[in-house]
Amino acid sequence: MDKMLIRGGRPLMGTIQVRGAKNSTLPLMAASILAEEPCVLHNVPCLHDTFAMDKVLASLGMTIDFTGRYMTLDASTIASQTAPYDLVRKMRASFFVLGPLLGRFGRARVSLPGGCAIGTRPVDIHLKGLEALGASLRIEEGYVIADGRLTGADFALDFPSVGATENLMMAAVRAEGVTRLSNVAREPEIADLAAFLNGIGGRISGAGTDLITIVGVDALGGGEHTIIGDRIEAGTFLIAGVATHGDVTVQGVNPEHLPAFLPKLREAGAEVETQGNWIRARAINGFKGLDVATRPFPGFPTDLQAQMMAMLCVADGVSVIRENVFENRFMQVAELARMGADISLDGNAAVVRGVSALSGAPVMASDLRASAALVIAGLVAEKGETAVARVYHIDRGYERIEERLAALGADIRRVQQA
Ligand code: UD1
């Protein structure tokens, strides 16, 4: 197991290229199950989660070739409709195969994912939606067993779940007739999935709004698609820049994909410039505390909450952070406190009192974004060394983060833990 050693106190400076969005890549890979001909994805990030999805699809019999930044997926060799527990438990997003398998083959057997560090994360909305489309579902030995040819229907989601919206879109694209999904998630990754499906013959409109209409088609072909830039990765590097009083530019991301986040950086006192596909944020003279509340898109992303908290630990003044999307997403708090942060928790709210400095400490990563927060805290810490253990969490969603932060001037290295 690797750990990350960080000596902080240096402002990050420079330009960094953002990779393709993890949260687009995983549903897009699953969506290629629907394609009767090969698909090519460009701008694929090299992440543990990408490889985990590759394993799930390969276990179904798909042929996948991942070279450089592009991936070819051939679903004509699928021989099984079962996604086993051993693979699904390692990555929840494996559950994305349920909708496309059912849509294309009229049957699927997919392990239920179970809970994870940030909450119980049920899949009830996915299942209710599939039933509304006419699937017959039963749970046996920890697996969802789904059968039936799907027919279009109207379905309103109880909550704009990103995963449920994607699973239902992928199922409905092959249903007979028209499906209208309301109260859906509006995240940019949903629009990216719709663009891919439409590119291979789907008929989906309204993705990016709260009502998506899908006209079912008999078959989908193949095609090529370029994955959008990762807005969460971009946000993480921008926060690291501001938190260290630096000047960081991220390239390869659409600034419109961060509509609530960029105004918050400005409100904190950072100078933020955007153009085309880049964003620059500087905070040479420091920054102040903020109130932040996470919400589904276009609200402040829950996936940037922990990193923002790490930054606000050394803000001038008091901040209040409310987590409204997941029930247990403050795993970073106890570790940040070990580095000298002053944070008190009250239900889904965290009050962060800015301190003048953090100090390095050995800390433990618990989930993907909490570990990014600990790396940022390590970069901020003015004294001592921070050792972040269990960095496999970070490798799930950031490609070689230490090399890329080092290119911005950070003193960070990865070592193998005994
Ligand atoms: C996706 C993202 C994740 C992000 C999250 C919220 C991927 C691969 N992951 O996760 O990075 O943090 O969106 O932006 O895209 N819920 C239910 N029942 C359901 C489904 C969800 O109650 O059937 C609840 C969840 O427990 C959670 C909330 O809805 O409290 C949001 O979850 P959801 O939007 O589904 O997140 P994911 O798709 O799992």
Tab-separated table of C-alpha atoms and ligand atoms in Angstrom:
chain	number	residue	atom	x	y	z
A	1	MET	CA	0.000	0.000	0.000
A	2	ASP	CA	1.306	3.422	-0.948
A	3	LYS	CA	1.262	6.583	1.063
A	4	MET	CA	1.769	10.197	0.097
A	5	LEU	CA	4.382	12.336	1.864
A	6	ILE	CA	3.823	16.077	1.684
A	7	ARG	CA	5.785	19.061	2.942
A	8	GLY	CA	3.514	22.048	2.661
A	9	GLY	CA	3.767	25.800	2.828
A	10	ARG	CA	4.611	26.416	-0.827
A	11	PRO	CA	2.172	28.319	-3.061
A	12	LEU	CA	1.129	26.256	-6.098
A	13	MET	CA	1.793	28.059	-9.373
A	14	GLY	CA	1.252	27.108	-12.988
A	15	THR	CA	-1.032	25.362	-15.446
A	16	ILE	CA	-2.438	21.876	-15.274
A	17	GLN	CA	-4.343	19.786	-17.814
A	18	VAL	CA	-7.583	18.297	-16.519
A	19	ARG	CA	-8.351	14.684	-17.473
A	20	GLY	CA	-11.638	13.287	-18.772
A	21	ALA	CA	-14.439	13.178	-16.201
A	22	LYS	CA	-14.504	10.017	-14.085
A	23	ASN	CA	-18.235	10.390	-13.563
A	24	SER	CA	-18.807	10.498	-17.334
A	25	THR	CA	-16.385	7.710	-18.153
A	26	LEU	CA	-18.035	5.075	-15.942
A	27	PRO	CA	-21.621	5.437	-17.272
A	28	LEU	CA	-20.312	5.853	-20.840
A	29	MET	CA	-18.387	2.579	-20.587
A	30	ALA	CA	-21.541	0.888	-19.266
A	31	ALA	CA	-23.637	2.498	-22.019
A	32	SER	CA	-21.469	0.860	-24.663
A	33	ILE	CA	-23.193	-2.432	-23.662
A	34	LEU	CA	-26.089	-1.082	-25.753
A	35	ALA	CA	-24.023	-0.638	-28.920
A	36	GLU	CA	-24.280	-3.340	-31.600
A	37	GLU	CA	-21.021	-2.098	-33.168
A	38	PRO	CA	-17.712	-1.038	-31.546
A	39	CYS	CA	-17.480	2.307	-29.740
A	40	VAL	CA	-14.418	4.459	-29.169
A	41	LEU	CA	-14.145	6.791	-26.183
A	42	HIS	CA	-11.534	9.568	-26.231
A	43	ASN	CA	-10.063	11.475	-23.248
A	44	VAL	CA	-10.450	8.432	-20.974
A	45	PRO	CA	-8.759	9.000	-17.585
A	46	CYS	CA	-6.364	6.341	-16.329
A	47	LEU	CA	-7.956	5.657	-12.935
A	48	HIS	CA	-8.540	2.680	-10.667
A	49	ASP	CA	-12.271	3.158	-11.271
A	50	THR	CA	-11.784	2.985	-15.044
A	51	PHE	CA	-9.978	-0.350	-14.630
A	52	ALA	CA	-12.648	-1.581	-12.219
A	53	MET	CA	-15.380	-0.888	-14.799
A	54	ASP	CA	-13.190	-2.519	-17.465
A	55	LYS	CA	-13.159	-5.688	-15.297
A	56	VAL	CA	-16.933	-5.657	-14.855
A	57	LEU	CA	-17.526	-5.300	-18.604
A	58	ALA	CA	-14.904	-7.937	-19.417
A	59	SER	CA	-16.663	-10.332	-17.008
A	60	LEU	CA	-19.775	-9.959	-19.188
A	61	GLY	CA	-17.674	-10.987	-22.181
A	62	MET	CA	-17.056	-7.538	-23.696
A	63	THR	CA	-13.820	-6.903	-25.575
A	64	ILE	CA	-12.060	-3.749	-24.397
A	65	ASP	CA	-8.844	-2.203	-25.586
A	66	PHE	CA	-7.497	0.724	-23.528
A	67	THR	CA	-4.462	2.391	-25.078
A	68	GLY	CA	-3.232	5.835	-24.178
A	69	ARG	CA	-6.229	8.082	-23.746
A	70	TYR	CA	-8.692	6.160	-25.864
A	71	MET	CA	-10.681	3.027	-25.303
A	72	THR	CA	-12.396	0.721	-27.788
A	73	LEU	CA	-15.353	-1.253	-26.471
A	74	ASP	CA	-16.966	-4.084	-28.402
A	75	ALA	CA	-20.220	-5.397	-26.917
A	76	SER	CA	-20.858	-7.932	-29.698
A	77	THR	CA	-19.001	-10.555	-27.622
A	78	ILE	CA	-21.226	-10.272	-24.502
A	79	ALA	CA	-22.010	-13.768	-23.237
A	80	SER	CA	-23.327	-13.121	-19.714
A	81	GLN	CA	-25.765	-10.711	-18.100
A	82	THR	CA	-24.416	-11.211	-14.558
A	83	ALA	CA	-22.338	-8.605	-12.706
A	84	PRO	CA	-20.883	-10.473	-9.699
A	85	TYR	CA	-20.673	-9.234	-6.108
A	86	ASP	CA	-16.869	-9.377	-5.981
A	87	LEU	CA	-16.607	-6.754	-8.704
A	88	VAL	CA	-19.628	-4.599	-7.809
A	89	ARG	CA	-18.651	-4.276	-4.137
A	90	LYS	CA	-15.314	-2.755	-5.179
A	91	MET	CA	-17.020	0.033	-7.110
A	92	ARG	CA	-20.644	1.112	-6.748
A	93	ALA	CA	-20.743	2.522	-10.281
A	94	SER	CA	-20.719	-1.100	-11.520
A	95	PHE	CA	-24.457	-0.953	-10.857
A	96	PHE	CA	-24.692	1.131	-14.061
A	97	VAL	CA	-24.650	-2.086	-16.080
A	98	LEU	CA	-28.169	-2.954	-14.881
A	99	GLY	CA	-30.069	-0.491	-17.119
A	100	PRO	CA	-28.199	-1.209	-20.367
A	101	LEU	CA	-28.151	-5.011	-19.884
A	102	LEU	CA	-31.884	-5.036	-19.258
A	103	GLY	CA	-32.576	-2.616	-22.119
A	104	ARG	CA	-30.617	-4.639	-24.637
A	105	PHE	CA	-31.101	-8.252	-23.544
A	106	GLY	CA	-34.362	-8.122	-21.561
A	107	ARG	CA	-32.592	-9.620	-18.548
A	108	ALA	CA	-29.854	-8.824	-16.037
A	109	ARG	CA	-28.489	-10.159	-12.771
A	110	VAL	CA	-26.496	-7.514	-10.922
A	111	SER	CA	-25.208	-7.607	-7.362
A	112	LEU	CA	-26.616	-4.932	-5.047
A	113	PRO	CA	-23.759	-2.576	-4.202
A	114	GLY	CA	-24.280	-2.244	-0.427
A	115	GLY	CA	-23.352	0.853	1.603
A	116	CYS	CA	-20.117	2.806	1.553
A	117	ALA	CA	-18.111	5.198	3.712
A	118	ILE	CA	-20.224	8.251	2.827
A	119	GLY	CA	-23.639	6.736	3.527
A	120	THR	CA	-26.055	3.866	2.980
A	121	ARG	CA	-26.591	4.947	-0.652
A	122	PRO	CA	-29.728	2.988	-1.523
A	123	VAL	CA	-30.688	2.176	-5.135
A	124	ASP	CA	-34.469	2.283	-4.618
A	125	ILE	CA	-34.988	5.018	-7.240
A	126	HIS	CA	-33.132	2.990	-9.894
A	127	LEU	CA	-35.341	-0.017	-9.129
A	128	LYS	CA	-38.651	1.882	-8.953
A	129	GLY	CA	-37.893	3.496	-12.309
A	130	LEU	CA	-37.100	0.158	-13.976
A	131	GLU	CA	-40.355	-1.258	-12.625
A	132	ALA	CA	-42.207	1.735	-14.066
A	133	LEU	CA	-40.704	0.751	-17.445
A	134	GLY	CA	-42.244	-2.710	-17.045
A	135	ALA	CA	-39.311	-4.718	-15.677
A	136	SER	CA	-40.074	-7.498	-13.262
A	137	LEU	CA	-37.560	-7.351	-10.397
A	138	ARG	CA	-36.683	-9.594	-7.513
A	139	ILE	CA	-33.851	-9.637	-5.005
A	140	GLU	CA	-32.208	-13.030	-4.490
A	141	GLU	CA	-29.009	-13.744	-2.582
A	142	GLY	CA	-27.901	-10.110	-2.748
A	143	TYR	CA	-28.568	-9.807	-6.478
A	144	VAL	CA	-31.170	-7.817	-8.381
A	145	ILE	CA	-32.662	-10.129	-10.967
A	146	ALA	CA	-34.453	-8.162	-13.651
A	147	ASP	CA	-36.508	-9.510	-16.557
A	148	GLY	CA	-38.759	-8.203	-19.262
A	149	ARG	CA	-38.921	-6.212	-22.462
A	150	LEU	CA	-39.253	-2.556	-21.465
A	151	THR	CA	-41.984	-0.174	-22.573
A	152	GLY	CA	-41.860	3.624	-22.395
A	153	ALA	CA	-43.531	5.269	-19.377
A	154	ASP	CA	-43.675	8.497	-17.379
A	155	PHE	CA	-41.633	8.351	-14.177
A	156	ALA	CA	-40.838	11.054	-11.602
A	157	LEU	CA	-37.707	10.497	-9.502
A	158	ASP	CA	-38.151	11.089	-5.736
A	159	PHE	CA	-34.742	12.833	-5.732
A	160	PRO	CA	-32.600	13.911	-8.712
A	161	SER	CA	-30.184	11.002	-8.296
A	162	VAL	CA	-27.340	11.085	-10.816
A	163	GLY	CA	-26.939	7.307	-10.983
A	164	ALA	CA	-30.675	6.592	-11.215
A	165	THR	CA	-31.095	9.161	-14.007
A	166	GLU	CA	-28.269	7.492	-15.941
A	167	ASN	CA	-29.403	3.919	-15.353
A	168	LEU	CA	-32.955	4.778	-16.435
A	169	MET	CA	-31.823	6.664	-19.531
A	170	MET	CA	-29.725	3.683	-20.590
A	171	ALA	CA	-32.632	1.292	-20.048
A	172	ALA	CA	-35.254	3.477	-21.747
A	173	VAL	CA	-33.227	4.058	-24.905
A	174	ARG	CA	-34.193	0.526	-26.066
A	175	ALA	CA	-37.736	0.518	-24.585
A	176	GLU	CA	-40.719	0.393	-26.887
A	177	GLY	CA	-42.335	3.845	-27.067
A	178	VAL	CA	-41.682	7.117	-25.290
A	179	THR	CA	-40.300	7.557	-21.739
A	180	ARG	CA	-40.516	10.834	-19.857
A	181	LEU	CA	-38.289	11.067	-16.779
A	182	SER	CA	-38.979	14.051	-14.513
A	183	ASN	CA	-37.126	15.524	-11.524
A	184	VAL	CA	-33.948	14.080	-13.059
A	185	ALA	CA	-30.373	15.073	-12.254
A	186	ARG	CA	-28.988	17.900	-14.412
A	187	GLU	CA	-25.260	17.259	-13.956
A	188	PRO	CA	-23.073	17.841	-17.073
A	189	GLU	CA	-22.254	14.119	-17.051
A	190	ILE	CA	-25.927	13.377	-17.806
A	191	ALA	CA	-25.770	15.551	-20.921
A	192	ASP	CA	-22.500	13.829	-21.883
A	193	LEU	CA	-24.168	10.409	-21.630
A	194	ALA	CA	-27.124	11.609	-23.727
A	195	ALA	CA	-24.727	13.004	-26.354
A	196	PHE	CA	-22.954	9.629	-26.569
A	197	LEU	CA	-26.210	7.664	-26.810
A	198	ASN	CA	-27.607	10.043	-29.444
A	199	GLY	CA	-24.341	9.708	-31.378
A	200	ILE	CA	-24.883	5.940	-31.693
A	201	GLY	CA	-28.558	6.231	-32.695
A	202	GLY	CA	-30.490	7.088	-29.498
A	203	ARG	CA	-33.273	9.669	-29.436
A	204	ILE	CA	-32.929	11.558	-26.150
A	205	SER	CA	-33.868	15.184	-25.564
A	206	GLY	CA	-33.865	17.446	-22.518
A	207	ALA	CA	-30.677	16.089	-20.871
A	208	GLY	CA	-29.346	18.901	-18.670
A	209	THR	CA	-32.894	20.004	-17.742
A	210	ASP	CA	-35.155	18.353	-15.170
A	211	LEU	CA	-37.266	16.545	-17.803
A	212	ILE	CA	-35.703	14.026	-20.179
A	213	THR	CA	-37.689	12.507	-23.048
A	214	ILE	CA	-36.462	9.283	-24.613
A	215	VAL	CA	-37.967	7.816	-27.757
A	216	GLY	CA	-37.081	4.121	-27.767
A	217	VAL	CA	-35.200	2.706	-30.773
A	218	ASP	CA	-34.823	-0.894	-32.048
A	219	ALA	CA	-31.036	-0.931	-32.084
A	220	LEU	CA	-28.018	1.260	-31.459
A	221	GLY	CA	-24.934	1.248	-33.690
A	222	GLY	CA	-21.379	2.246	-32.765
A	223	GLY	CA	-19.444	5.496	-32.785
A	224	GLU	CA	-16.837	7.764	-31.255
A	225	HIS	CA	-17.186	10.185	-28.382
A	226	THR	CA	-14.875	12.552	-26.494
A	227	ILE	CA	-15.457	12.639	-22.732
A	228	ILE	CA	-15.915	16.062	-21.105
A	229	GLY	CA	-13.220	17.409	-18.761
A	230	ASP	CA	-13.498	16.508	-15.078
A	231	ARG	CA	-15.043	19.500	-13.284
A	232	ILE	CA	-14.327	17.942	-9.869
A	233	GLU	CA	-10.662	17.399	-10.651
A	234	ALA	CA	-10.486	20.995	-11.948
A	235	GLY	CA	-12.139	22.263	-8.767
A	236	THR	CA	-9.727	20.258	-6.608
A	237	PHE	CA	-6.641	21.790	-8.273
A	238	LEU	CA	-8.140	25.302	-8.103
A	239	ILE	CA	-8.846	24.874	-4.387
A	240	ALA	CA	-5.290	23.607	-3.833
A	241	GLY	CA	-4.019	26.755	-5.581
A	242	VAL	CA	-6.161	29.156	-3.553
A	243	ALA	CA	-5.549	27.301	-0.276
A	244	THR	CA	-1.767	27.705	-0.717
A	245	HIS	CA	-2.115	31.393	-1.740
A	246	GLY	CA	-1.021	30.426	-5.224
A	247	ASP	CA	-2.011	30.997	-8.840
A	248	VAL	CA	-3.301	27.934	-10.715
A	249	THR	CA	-4.832	27.576	-14.178
A	250	VAL	CA	-6.745	24.449	-15.145
A	251	GLN	CA	-7.134	23.593	-18.818
A	252	GLY	CA	-9.548	21.233	-20.524
A	253	VAL	CA	-12.683	21.960	-18.488
A	254	ASN	CA	-15.812	23.925	-19.317
A	255	PRO	CA	-16.177	26.772	-16.757
A	256	GLU	CA	-19.974	26.487	-17.147
A	257	HIS	CA	-19.732	23.098	-15.457
A	258	LEU	CA	-18.821	24.827	-12.152
A	259	PRO	CA	-21.630	27.409	-11.814
A	260	ALA	CA	-21.904	27.473	-8.003
A	261	PHE	CA	-18.274	26.734	-7.206
A	262	LEU	CA	-16.524	29.561	-9.088
A	263	PRO	CA	-18.672	32.316	-7.479
A	264	LYS	CA	-17.785	30.809	-4.078
A	265	LEU	CA	-14.051	31.085	-4.844
A	266	ARG	CA	-14.647	34.722	-5.810
A	267	GLU	CA	-16.684	35.339	-2.651
A	268	ALA	CA	-13.737	34.006	-0.636
A	269	GLY	CA	-11.615	36.696	-2.266
A	270	ALA	CA	-9.843	34.752	-5.014
A	271	GLU	CA	-9.447	36.376	-8.420
A	272	VAL	CA	-11.078	34.005	-10.901
A	273	GLU	CA	-10.763	34.330	-14.670
A	274	THR	CA	-12.400	32.011	-17.199
A	275	GLN	CA	-12.223	31.662	-20.951
A	276	GLY	CA	-13.081	28.886	-23.413
A	277	ASN	CA	-11.901	25.738	-21.692
A	278	TRP	CA	-9.706	27.141	-18.943
A	279	ILE	CA	-10.071	28.663	-15.486
A	280	ARG	CA	-7.464	30.605	-13.493
A	281	ALA	CA	-7.741	31.308	-9.758
A	282	ARG	CA	-5.294	33.343	-7.658
A	283	ALA	CA	-5.303	34.233	-4.003
A	284	ILE	CA	-1.848	35.653	-3.399
A	285	ASN	CA	-3.151	37.762	-0.498
A	286	GLY	CA	-5.162	35.069	1.256
A	287	PHE	CA	-8.919	34.497	1.447
A	288	LYS	CA	-11.816	34.640	3.855
A	289	GLY	CA	-14.425	32.272	5.302
A	290	LEU	CA	-17.618	31.323	3.458
A	291	ASP	CA	-20.945	29.611	3.853
A	292	VAL	CA	-21.303	26.628	1.513
A	293	ALA	CA	-24.283	24.281	1.071
A	294	THR	CA	-24.065	21.271	-1.227
A	295	ARG	CA	-26.945	20.607	-3.643
A	296	PRO	CA	-27.525	18.688	-6.869
A	297	PHE	CA	-26.300	20.506	-10.017
A	298	PRO	CA	-26.341	23.471	-10.609
A	299	GLY	CA	-25.736	23.749	-6.855
A	300	PHE	CA	-22.392	23.426	-5.089
A	301	PRO	CA	-21.112	19.861	-5.756
A	302	THR	CA	-20.897	17.486	-2.812
A	303	ASP	CA	-17.776	16.095	-4.529
A	304	LEU	CA	-15.942	19.387	-3.768
A	305	GLN	CA	-17.197	19.807	-0.203
A	306	ALA	CA	-14.291	18.092	1.578
A	307	GLN	CA	-11.632	19.900	-0.462
A	308	MET	CA	-13.355	23.253	0.173
A	309	MET	CA	-13.397	22.455	3.890
A	310	ALA	CA	-9.628	21.866	3.854
A	311	MET	CA	-9.141	25.291	2.288
A	312	LEU	CA	-11.500	27.022	4.730
A	313	CYS	CA	-9.545	25.606	7.701
A	314	VAL	CA	-7.027	28.418	7.104
A	315	ALA	CA	-9.450	31.115	5.911
A	316	ASP	CA	-9.749	34.445	7.616
A	317	GLY	CA	-12.958	34.061	9.673
A	318	VAL	CA	-15.648	31.449	10.275
A	319	SER	CA	-17.296	29.219	7.635
A	320	VAL	CA	-20.399	27.058	7.765
A	321	ILE	CA	-20.573	24.041	5.447
A	322	ARG	CA	-23.836	22.175	5.014
A	323	GLU	CA	-23.865	18.732	3.369
A	324	ASN	CA	-27.318	18.163	1.861
A	325	VAL	CA	-26.635	15.303	-0.582
A	326	PHE	CA	-25.019	12.521	1.474
A	327	GLU	CA	-25.682	11.724	5.121
A	328	ASN	CA	-22.139	10.931	6.220
A	329	ARG	CA	-19.734	12.970	4.212
A	330	PHE	CA	-17.599	14.590	6.907
A	331	MET	CA	-15.072	11.754	7.202
A	332	GLN	CA	-12.228	14.232	6.708
A	333	VAL	CA	-13.071	16.261	9.836
A	334	ALA	CA	-11.344	14.123	12.461
A	335	GLU	CA	-8.202	13.892	10.303
A	336	LEU	CA	-8.141	17.651	9.619
A	337	ALA	CA	-8.452	18.216	13.382
A	338	ARG	CA	-5.248	16.162	13.815
A	339	MET	CA	-3.533	18.760	11.657
A	340	GLY	CA	-4.744	21.633	13.857
A	341	ALA	CA	-8.064	22.547	12.194
A	342	ASP	CA	-10.864	23.937	14.360
A	343	ILE	CA	-14.089	22.273	13.149
A	344	SER	CA	-17.259	21.455	15.062
A	345	LEU	CA	-20.025	19.268	13.700
A	346	ASP	CA	-23.743	19.607	14.252
A	347	GLY	CA	-25.736	17.132	12.186
A	348	ASN	CA	-25.221	17.943	8.524
A	349	ALA	CA	-23.454	21.244	9.303
A	350	ALA	CA	-19.783	21.871	10.011
A	351	VAL	CA	-18.561	25.117	11.530
A	352	VAL	CA	-14.978	25.798	10.503
A	353	ARG	CA	-13.092	28.472	12.430
A	354	GLY	CA	-10.124	29.603	10.396
A	355	VAL	CA	-6.747	29.064	12.095
A	356	SER	CA	-3.497	30.813	11.164
A	357	ALA	CA	-1.736	27.579	10.123
A	358	LEU	CA	-2.078	23.801	9.937
A	359	SER	CA	0.760	21.465	10.818
A	360	GLY	CA	1.718	18.220	9.127
A	361	ALA	CA	0.619	14.902	10.663
A	362	PRO	CA	0.103	11.272	9.701
A	363	VAL	CA	-3.503	10.962	8.496
A	364	MET	CA	-5.706	8.296	6.969
A	365	ALA	CA	-7.720	8.609	3.747
A	366	SER	CA	-11.279	7.246	4.059
A	367	ASP	CA	-12.877	7.928	0.684
A	368	LEU	CA	-11.961	9.566	-2.583
A	369	ARG	CA	-12.799	13.224	-1.939
A	370	ALA	CA	-11.874	13.135	1.764
A	371	SER	CA	-8.408	11.985	0.707
A	372	ALA	CA	-8.100	14.872	-1.752
A	373	ALA	CA	-8.962	17.169	1.165
A	374	LEU	CA	-6.141	15.672	3.243
A	375	VAL	CA	-3.657	16.193	0.415
A	376	ILE	CA	-4.751	19.852	0.188
A	377	ALA	CA	-4.374	20.229	3.967
A	378	GLY	CA	-0.878	18.722	3.661
A	379	LEU	CA	0.020	21.273	0.970
A	380	VAL	CA	-1.214	24.078	3.252
A	381	ALA	CA	0.524	22.871	6.444
A	382	GLU	CA	3.445	25.154	7.183
A	383	LYS	CA	5.345	22.902	9.556
A	384	GLY	CA	6.184	19.220	9.520
A	385	GLU	CA	5.355	16.424	7.127
A	386	THR	CA	1.942	15.023	6.285
A	387	ALA	CA	1.755	11.323	5.494
A	388	VAL	CA	-1.562	10.365	3.870
A	389	ALA	CA	-2.134	6.631	4.190
A	390	ARG	CA	-4.505	4.496	2.086
A	391	VAL	CA	-3.963	6.535	-1.060
A	392	TYR	CA	-5.713	3.888	-3.157
A	393	HIS	CA	-8.805	5.973	-2.433
A	394	ILE	CA	-7.250	8.906	-4.262
A	395	ASP	CA	-6.122	6.758	-7.200
A	396	ARG	CA	-9.770	5.879	-7.792
A	397	GLY	CA	-10.455	9.370	-9.088
A	398	TYR	CA	-7.201	11.291	-9.686
A	399	GLU	CA	-4.564	10.246	-12.180
A	400	ARG	CA	-1.027	10.408	-10.661
A	401	ILE	CA	-2.012	13.359	-8.497
A	402	GLU	CA	1.441	13.638	-6.906
A	403	GLU	CA	3.246	14.125	-10.235
A	404	ARG	CA	0.765	16.744	-11.343
A	405	LEU	CA	0.865	18.667	-8.059
A	406	ALA	CA	4.675	18.481	-8.075
A	407	ALA	CA	4.614	20.111	-11.521
A	408	LEU	CA	2.836	23.059	-9.842
A	409	GLY	CA	5.646	23.329	-7.279
A	410	ALA	CA	4.352	21.064	-4.501
A	411	ASP	CA	6.749	18.991	-2.400
A	412	ILE	CA	4.873	15.689	-2.577
A	413	ARG	CA	5.954	12.141	-3.238
A	414	ARG	CA	4.511	8.657	-3.147
A	415	VAL	CA	6.251	5.949	-1.161
A	416	GLN	CA	5.494	2.286	-0.648
A	417	GLN	CA	4.298	1.516	2.830
A	418	ALA	CA	5.823	-1.479	4.552
B	1	UD1	C1	-22.922	10.311	-8.289
B	1	UD1	C2	-21.438	10.496	-8.437
B	1	UD1	C3	-20.810	10.916	-7.113
B	1	UD1	C4	-21.518	12.154	-6.576
B	1	UD1	C5	-23.027	11.953	-6.533
B	1	UD1	C6	-23.787	13.210	-6.165
B	1	UD1	C7	-20.880	8.923	-10.192
B	1	UD1	C8	-20.184	7.680	-10.576
B	1	UD1	N1	-20.845	9.250	-8.895
B	1	UD1	O1	-23.108	9.264	-7.334
B	1	UD1	O2	-19.440	11.209	-7.338
B	1	UD1	O3	-21.063	12.426	-5.269
B	1	UD1	O4	-23.501	11.527	-7.833
B	1	UD1	O5	-23.460	14.257	-7.001
B	1	UD1	O6	-21.400	9.643	-11.015
B	1	UD1	N2	-30.288	8.040	-3.414
B	1	UD1	C9	-31.381	7.344	-2.934
B	1	UD1	N3	-31.904	6.336	-3.712
B	1	UD1	C10	-31.388	6.026	-4.935
B	1	UD1	C11	-30.287	6.742	-5.425
B	1	UD1	C12	-29.747	7.759	-4.633
B	1	UD1	O7	-31.847	7.616	-1.832
B	1	UD1	O8	-31.911	5.106	-5.577
B	1	UD1	C13	-29.673	9.126	-2.581
B	1	UD1	C14	-28.232	8.789	-2.178
B	1	UD1	O9	-28.183	7.956	-1.037
B	1	UD1	C15	-27.656	10.172	-1.916
B	1	UD1	C16	-28.399	11.035	-2.962
B	1	UD1	O10	-29.541	10.296	-3.352
B	1	UD1	O11	-27.983	10.612	-0.625
B	1	UD1	C17	-27.568	11.372	-4.180
B	1	UD1	O12	-27.098	10.181	-4.767
B	1	UD1	P1	-26.850	10.022	-6.328
B	1	UD1	O13	-27.105	11.319	-7.033
B	1	UD1	O14	-27.584	8.817	-6.799
B	1	UD1	O15	-25.299	9.717	-6.354
B	1	UD1	P2	-24.564	8.599	-7.198
B	1	UD1	O16	-25.161	8.480	-8.553
B	1	UD1	O17	-24.397	7.383	-6.366
